[in-house]
XYZ file of C-alpha atoms in Angstrom:
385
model
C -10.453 -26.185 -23.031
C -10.010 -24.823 -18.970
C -8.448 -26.145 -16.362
C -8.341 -24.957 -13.022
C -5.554 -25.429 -10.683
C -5.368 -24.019 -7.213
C -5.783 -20.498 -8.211
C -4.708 -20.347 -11.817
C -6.993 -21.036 -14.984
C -5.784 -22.801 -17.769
C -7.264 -21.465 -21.055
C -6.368 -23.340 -24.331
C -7.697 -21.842 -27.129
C -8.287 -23.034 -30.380
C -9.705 -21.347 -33.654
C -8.687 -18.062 -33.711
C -9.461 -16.802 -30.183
C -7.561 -13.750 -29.148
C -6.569 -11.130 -26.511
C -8.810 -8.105 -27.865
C -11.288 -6.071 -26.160
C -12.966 -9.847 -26.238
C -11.360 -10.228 -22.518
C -11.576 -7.011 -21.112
C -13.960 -7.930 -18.701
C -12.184 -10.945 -17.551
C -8.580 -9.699 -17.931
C -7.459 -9.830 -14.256
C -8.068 -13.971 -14.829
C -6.124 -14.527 -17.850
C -2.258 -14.596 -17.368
C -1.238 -16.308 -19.726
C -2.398 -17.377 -23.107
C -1.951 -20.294 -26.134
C -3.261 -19.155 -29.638
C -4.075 -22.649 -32.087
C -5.839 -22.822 -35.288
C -5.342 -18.991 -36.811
C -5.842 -15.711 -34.839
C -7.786 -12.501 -35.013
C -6.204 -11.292 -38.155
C -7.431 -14.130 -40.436
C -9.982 -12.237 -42.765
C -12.161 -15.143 -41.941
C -11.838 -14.647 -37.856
C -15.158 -12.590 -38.115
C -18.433 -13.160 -38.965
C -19.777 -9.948 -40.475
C -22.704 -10.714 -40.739
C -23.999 -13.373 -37.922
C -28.032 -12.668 -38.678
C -28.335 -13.435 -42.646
C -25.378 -16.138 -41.563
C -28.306 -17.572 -39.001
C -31.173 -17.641 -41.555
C -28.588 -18.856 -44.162
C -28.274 -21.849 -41.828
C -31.716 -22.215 -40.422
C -32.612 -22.869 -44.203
C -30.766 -25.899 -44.424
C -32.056 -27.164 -41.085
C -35.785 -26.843 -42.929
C -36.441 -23.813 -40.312
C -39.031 -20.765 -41.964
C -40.604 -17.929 -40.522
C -39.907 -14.822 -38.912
C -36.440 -14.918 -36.802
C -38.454 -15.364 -33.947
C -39.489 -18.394 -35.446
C -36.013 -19.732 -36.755
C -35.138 -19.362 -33.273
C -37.723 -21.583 -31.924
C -37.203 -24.367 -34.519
C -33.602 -24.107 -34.217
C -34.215 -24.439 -30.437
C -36.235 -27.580 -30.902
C -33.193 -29.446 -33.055
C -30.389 -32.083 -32.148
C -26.925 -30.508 -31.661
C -26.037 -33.408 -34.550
C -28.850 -31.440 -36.948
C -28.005 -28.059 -36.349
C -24.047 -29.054 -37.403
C -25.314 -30.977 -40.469
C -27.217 -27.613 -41.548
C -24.111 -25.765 -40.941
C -21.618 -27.934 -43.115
C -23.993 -28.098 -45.854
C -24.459 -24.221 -45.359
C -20.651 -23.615 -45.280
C -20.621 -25.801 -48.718
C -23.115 -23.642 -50.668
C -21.397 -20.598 -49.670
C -18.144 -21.212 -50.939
C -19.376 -23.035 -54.146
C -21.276 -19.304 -54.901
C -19.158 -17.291 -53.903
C -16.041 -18.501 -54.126
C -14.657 -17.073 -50.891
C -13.813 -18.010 -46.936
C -13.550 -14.387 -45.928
C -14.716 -10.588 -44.938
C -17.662 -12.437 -43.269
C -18.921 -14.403 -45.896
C -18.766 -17.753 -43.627
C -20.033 -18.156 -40.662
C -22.011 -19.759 -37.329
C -18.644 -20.546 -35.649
C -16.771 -17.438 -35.683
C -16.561 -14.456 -33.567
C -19.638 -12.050 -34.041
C -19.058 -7.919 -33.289
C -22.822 -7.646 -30.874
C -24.539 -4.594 -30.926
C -27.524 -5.939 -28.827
C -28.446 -6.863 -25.687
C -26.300 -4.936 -22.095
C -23.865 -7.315 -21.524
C -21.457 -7.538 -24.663
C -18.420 -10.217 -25.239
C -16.864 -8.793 -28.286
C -17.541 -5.222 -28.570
C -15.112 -4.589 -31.538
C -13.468 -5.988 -34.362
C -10.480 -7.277 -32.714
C -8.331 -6.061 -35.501
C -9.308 -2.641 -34.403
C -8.528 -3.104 -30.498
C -4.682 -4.062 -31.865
C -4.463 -0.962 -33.861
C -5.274 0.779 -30.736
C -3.101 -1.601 -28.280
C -5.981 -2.383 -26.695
C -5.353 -5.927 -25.957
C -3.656 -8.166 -23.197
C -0.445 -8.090 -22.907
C 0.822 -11.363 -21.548
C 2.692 -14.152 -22.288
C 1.806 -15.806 -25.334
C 2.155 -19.019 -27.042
C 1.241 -19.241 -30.652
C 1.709 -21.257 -33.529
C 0.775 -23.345 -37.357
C 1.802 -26.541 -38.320
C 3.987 -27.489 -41.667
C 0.944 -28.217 -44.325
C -2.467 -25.689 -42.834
C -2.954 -24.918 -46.614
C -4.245 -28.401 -46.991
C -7.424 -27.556 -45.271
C -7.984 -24.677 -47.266
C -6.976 -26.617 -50.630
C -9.689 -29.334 -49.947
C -12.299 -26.316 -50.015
C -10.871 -24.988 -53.358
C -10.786 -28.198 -54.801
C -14.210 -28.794 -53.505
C -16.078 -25.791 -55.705
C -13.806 -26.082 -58.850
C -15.531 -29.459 -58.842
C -18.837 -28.503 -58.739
C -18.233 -25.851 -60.745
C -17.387 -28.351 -63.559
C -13.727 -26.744 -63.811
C -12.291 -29.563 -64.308
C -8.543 -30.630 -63.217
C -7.797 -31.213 -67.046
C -8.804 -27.731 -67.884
C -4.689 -26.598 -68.820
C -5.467 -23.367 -69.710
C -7.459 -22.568 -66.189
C -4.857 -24.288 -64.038
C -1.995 -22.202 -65.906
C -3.413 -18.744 -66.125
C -6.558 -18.659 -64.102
C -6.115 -20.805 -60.982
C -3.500 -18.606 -58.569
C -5.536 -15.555 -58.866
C -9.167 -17.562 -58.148
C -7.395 -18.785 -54.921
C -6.345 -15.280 -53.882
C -9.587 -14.008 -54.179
C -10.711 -17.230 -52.502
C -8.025 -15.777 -49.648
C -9.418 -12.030 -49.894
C -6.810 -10.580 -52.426
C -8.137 -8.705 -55.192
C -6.140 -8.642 -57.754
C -7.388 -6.250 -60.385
C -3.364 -5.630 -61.908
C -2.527 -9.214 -61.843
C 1.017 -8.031 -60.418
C -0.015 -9.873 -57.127
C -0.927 -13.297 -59.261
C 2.611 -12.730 -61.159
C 4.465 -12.371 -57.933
C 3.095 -15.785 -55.887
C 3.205 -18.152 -59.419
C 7.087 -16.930 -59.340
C 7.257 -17.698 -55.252
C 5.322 -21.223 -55.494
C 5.661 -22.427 -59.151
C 8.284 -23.196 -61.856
C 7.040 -22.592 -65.238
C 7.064 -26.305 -65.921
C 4.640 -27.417 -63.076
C 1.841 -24.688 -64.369
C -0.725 -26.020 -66.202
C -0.524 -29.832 -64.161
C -2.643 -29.799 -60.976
C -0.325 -32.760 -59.563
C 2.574 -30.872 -60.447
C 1.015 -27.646 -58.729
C -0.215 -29.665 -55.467
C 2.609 -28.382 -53.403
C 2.723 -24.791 -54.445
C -1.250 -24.321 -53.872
C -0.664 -25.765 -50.737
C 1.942 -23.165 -49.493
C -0.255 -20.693 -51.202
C -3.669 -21.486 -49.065
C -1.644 -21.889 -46.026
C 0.241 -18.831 -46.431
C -2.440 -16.301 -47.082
C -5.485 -17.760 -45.024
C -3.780 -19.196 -41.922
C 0.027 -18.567 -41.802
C 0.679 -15.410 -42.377
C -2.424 -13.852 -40.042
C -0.712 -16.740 -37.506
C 2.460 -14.397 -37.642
C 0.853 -11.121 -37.805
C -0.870 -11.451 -33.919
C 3.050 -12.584 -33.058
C 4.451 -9.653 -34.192
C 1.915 -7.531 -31.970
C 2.107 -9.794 -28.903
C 5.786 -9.588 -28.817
C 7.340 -6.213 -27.927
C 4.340 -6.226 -25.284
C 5.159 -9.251 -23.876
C 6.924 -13.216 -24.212
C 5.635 -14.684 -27.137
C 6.918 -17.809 -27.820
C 6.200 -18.965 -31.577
C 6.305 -22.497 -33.194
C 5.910 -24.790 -36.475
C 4.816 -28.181 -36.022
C 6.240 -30.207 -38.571
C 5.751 -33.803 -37.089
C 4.130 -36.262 -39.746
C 2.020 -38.881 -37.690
C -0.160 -41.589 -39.012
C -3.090 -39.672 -37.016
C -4.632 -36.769 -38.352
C -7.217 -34.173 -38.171
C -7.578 -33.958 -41.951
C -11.381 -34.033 -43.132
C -11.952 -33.437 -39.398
C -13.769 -37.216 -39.509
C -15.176 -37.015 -42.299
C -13.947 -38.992 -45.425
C -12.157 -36.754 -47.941
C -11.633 -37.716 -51.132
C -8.698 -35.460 -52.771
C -5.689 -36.229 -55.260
C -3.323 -34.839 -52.068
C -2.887 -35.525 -48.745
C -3.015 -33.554 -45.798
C -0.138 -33.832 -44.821
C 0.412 -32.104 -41.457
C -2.457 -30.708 -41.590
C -4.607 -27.993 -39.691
C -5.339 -28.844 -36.248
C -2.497 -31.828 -36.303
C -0.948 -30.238 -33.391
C -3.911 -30.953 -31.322
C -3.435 -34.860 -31.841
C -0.980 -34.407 -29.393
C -2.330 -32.636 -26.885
C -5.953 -33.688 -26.309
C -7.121 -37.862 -27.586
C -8.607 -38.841 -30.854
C -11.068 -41.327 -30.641
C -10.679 -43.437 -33.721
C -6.889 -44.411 -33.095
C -3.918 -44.773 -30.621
C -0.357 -43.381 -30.718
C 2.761 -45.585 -31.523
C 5.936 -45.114 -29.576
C 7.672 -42.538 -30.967
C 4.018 -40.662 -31.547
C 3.665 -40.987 -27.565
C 7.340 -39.261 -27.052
C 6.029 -36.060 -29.116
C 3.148 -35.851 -27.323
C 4.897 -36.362 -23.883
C 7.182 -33.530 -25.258
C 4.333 -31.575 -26.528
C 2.306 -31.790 -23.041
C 5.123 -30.534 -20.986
C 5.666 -27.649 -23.344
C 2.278 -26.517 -23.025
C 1.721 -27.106 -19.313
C 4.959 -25.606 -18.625
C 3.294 -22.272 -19.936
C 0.289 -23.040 -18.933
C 1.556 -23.395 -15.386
C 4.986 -20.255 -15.420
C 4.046 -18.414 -18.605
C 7.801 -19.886 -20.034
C 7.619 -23.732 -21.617
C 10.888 -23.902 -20.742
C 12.471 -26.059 -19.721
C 13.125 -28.764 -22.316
C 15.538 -31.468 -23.353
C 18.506 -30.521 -25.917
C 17.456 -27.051 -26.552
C 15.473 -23.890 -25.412
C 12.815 -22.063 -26.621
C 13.486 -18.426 -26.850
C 10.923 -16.184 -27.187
C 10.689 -13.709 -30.110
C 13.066 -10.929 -30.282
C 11.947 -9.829 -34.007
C 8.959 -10.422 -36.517
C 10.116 -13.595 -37.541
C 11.602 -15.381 -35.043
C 13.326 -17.174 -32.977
C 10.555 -19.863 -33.432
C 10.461 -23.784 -32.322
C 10.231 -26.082 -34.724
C 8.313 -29.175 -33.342
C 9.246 -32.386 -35.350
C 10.905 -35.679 -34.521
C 13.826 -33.852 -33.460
C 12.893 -30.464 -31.397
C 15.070 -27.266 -32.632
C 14.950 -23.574 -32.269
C 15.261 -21.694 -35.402
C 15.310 -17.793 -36.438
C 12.965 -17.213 -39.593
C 9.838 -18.554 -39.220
C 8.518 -17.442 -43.535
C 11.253 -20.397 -43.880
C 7.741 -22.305 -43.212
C 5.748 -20.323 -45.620
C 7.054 -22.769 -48.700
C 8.036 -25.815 -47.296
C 5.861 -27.918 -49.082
C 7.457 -26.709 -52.225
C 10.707 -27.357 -50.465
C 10.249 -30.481 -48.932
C 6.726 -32.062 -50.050
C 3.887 -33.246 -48.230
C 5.599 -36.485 -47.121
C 4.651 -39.784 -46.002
C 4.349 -41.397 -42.621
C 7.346 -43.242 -41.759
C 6.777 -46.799 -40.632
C 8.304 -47.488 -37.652
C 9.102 -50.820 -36.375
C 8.024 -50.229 -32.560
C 4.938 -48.775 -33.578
C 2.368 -52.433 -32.348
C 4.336 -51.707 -29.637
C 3.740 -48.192 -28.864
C 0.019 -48.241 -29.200
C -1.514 -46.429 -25.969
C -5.150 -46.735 -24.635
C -6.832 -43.331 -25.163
C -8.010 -43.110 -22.187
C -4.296 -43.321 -20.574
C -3.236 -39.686 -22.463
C -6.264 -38.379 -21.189
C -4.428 -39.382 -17.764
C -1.196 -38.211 -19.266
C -2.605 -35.281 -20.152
C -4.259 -34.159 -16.817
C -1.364 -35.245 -14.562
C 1.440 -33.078 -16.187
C -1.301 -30.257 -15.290
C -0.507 -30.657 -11.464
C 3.706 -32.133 -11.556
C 4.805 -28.858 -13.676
């Protein structure tokens, strides 16, 4: 999302934008920047191959022909079609092969071009890193508590159509933790890899249960598809410049889990991918109790306060350092705001602390808040920062 203000522009980004070569073109506009929903170094950032991803799709949107054709009849389809093709798309491709990365999703990821004389991306953004060839400005980046969740849903989603089944003891207990690191992009051929994570996530008893395992697989999706490639764009933003890292931990009765869609899994999300967004930008299908409005009042001015100076500073009963080593210091957004110093203290906090459940809160008939009025919210702290 982009704002303009006087003669600043306000970039949010969400999934897994970054500072690569991608801006190169456009760098003298871009002082600042937020990072939301992954980075460059997720193995599934790229699409690797956007052409057979684009006949892969046009399939399931009943499109044939040459790719001048698929073009045309792609051309000719709702916005609402062309998504529907692309979900069911997404579906068969991880029920094959098993996998979310080294390119083997795609049609809403970042494509490498090669054609045409204007280019956007001209390299594999893990490559302009290696080379520091990337902005170097203030950053804001960040995960919330439960993004394995997301990730879970899809590897719940093929074992089931895979008929291998929940009850299967013997898959769950030797089999499942190295299917979901290949699922992640770790290959595994020693099994010393598989060994090390069951010891990190599991206790012997809780192998073999699915319920029992809920909370490790969660920590174990999040960790090596979205947290850890989170961390690793952190780590290269901040000896270059401020990078101000956070956790959001906040369990609301909103969520972005299923992203509108009904789910039907033996866990909840939890705080789950994207959650931080509830905060920042209106849902449409529900309104914000009291204390859910004082986290997203906090929330906007912490954002706008970098959008606006590059520093979301300042805030009430604590401040947000920026990173001064690979894992911290970090904000961790919850209830109560605090600044902590090791952010892989996040990496197994569900099997810490569980997924949770949404407090009930006496005020919250109260606290409910026209849409429409945080869109006001939103727009106004823009302009008073």
């Amino acid at each position: 999302m982009i704002f303009q203000f006087k003669n600043m522009l306000f970039f949010f980004f969400c999934e897994n934008m970054m500072f690569g070569n991608t801006f190169k073109f456009l760098s003298d506009l871009f002082q600042h920047g937020i990072i939301q929903s992954g980075s460059a170094f997720c193995d599934w950032a790229v699409d690797l191959n956007p052409v057979t991803t684009a006949r892969g799709i046009s399939k399931f949107a009943n499109c044939t022909g040459t790719d001048q054709e698929l073009a045309t009849c792609l051309r000719n389809l709702t916005a609402y079609d062309i998504l529907q093709a692309h979900q069911k798309y997404l579906r068969s491709v991880i029920v094959q092969d098993r996998m979310v990365v080294n390119g083997k999703l795609g049609g809403n990821h970042a494509v490498v071009q090669t054609a045409g004389s204007k280019k956007f991306l001209v390299e594999h953004p893990k490559d302009s890193y290696k080379k520091g060839d990337f902005q170097h400005i203030p950053t804001m980046i960040g995960m919330t508590k439960h993004e394995g969740t997301f990730f879970l849903g899809n590897v719940y989603d093929f074992l089931a159509e895979s008929n291998i089944f929940m009850n299967n003891t013997e898959f769950l207990k030797n089999d499942l933790v190295n299917t979901i690191l290949l699922f992640s992009g770790i290959i595994d051929t020693s099994g010393s890899l598989t060994d090390v994570f069951t010891y990190k996530f599991f206790s012997k008893d809780q192998l073999g249960d699915f319920k029992a395992m809920t909370p490790g697989l969660i920590d174990l999706c999040g960790m090596t598809l979205l947290k850890s490639c989170i961390l690793q764009v952190a780590k290269k933003q901040f000896s270059r410049a401020p990078t101000y890292l956070y956790s959001f931990n906040f369990l609301g009765h909103l969520t972005k889990f299923g992203y509108g869609e009904a789910v039907d899994y033996p866990f909840s999300g939890g705080v789950a991918h994207s959650d931080d967004l509830v905060y920042l930008f209106p849902m449409d299908n529900g309104t914000l109790n009291e204390i859910e409005m004082t986290i997203a009042y906090r929330m906007v001015k912490l954002w706008t306060n970098f959008a606006a100076k590059g520093n979301p500073n300042p805030i009430p009963d604590t401040v947000w350092k920026p990173m001064d080593s690979s894992y911290g210091p970090y904000l961790r957004i919850d209830t109560h705001i605090t600044q902590r110093y090791d952010i892989s203290c996040e990496f197994n906090i569900t099997v810490e602390e569980g997924l949770g459940e949404v407090e009930i809160w006496e005020s919250a008939s109260a606290g409910h808040i026209n849409p429409s009025f945080q869109i006001i919210i939103f727009l106004l702290s823009l302009f008073i920062v």
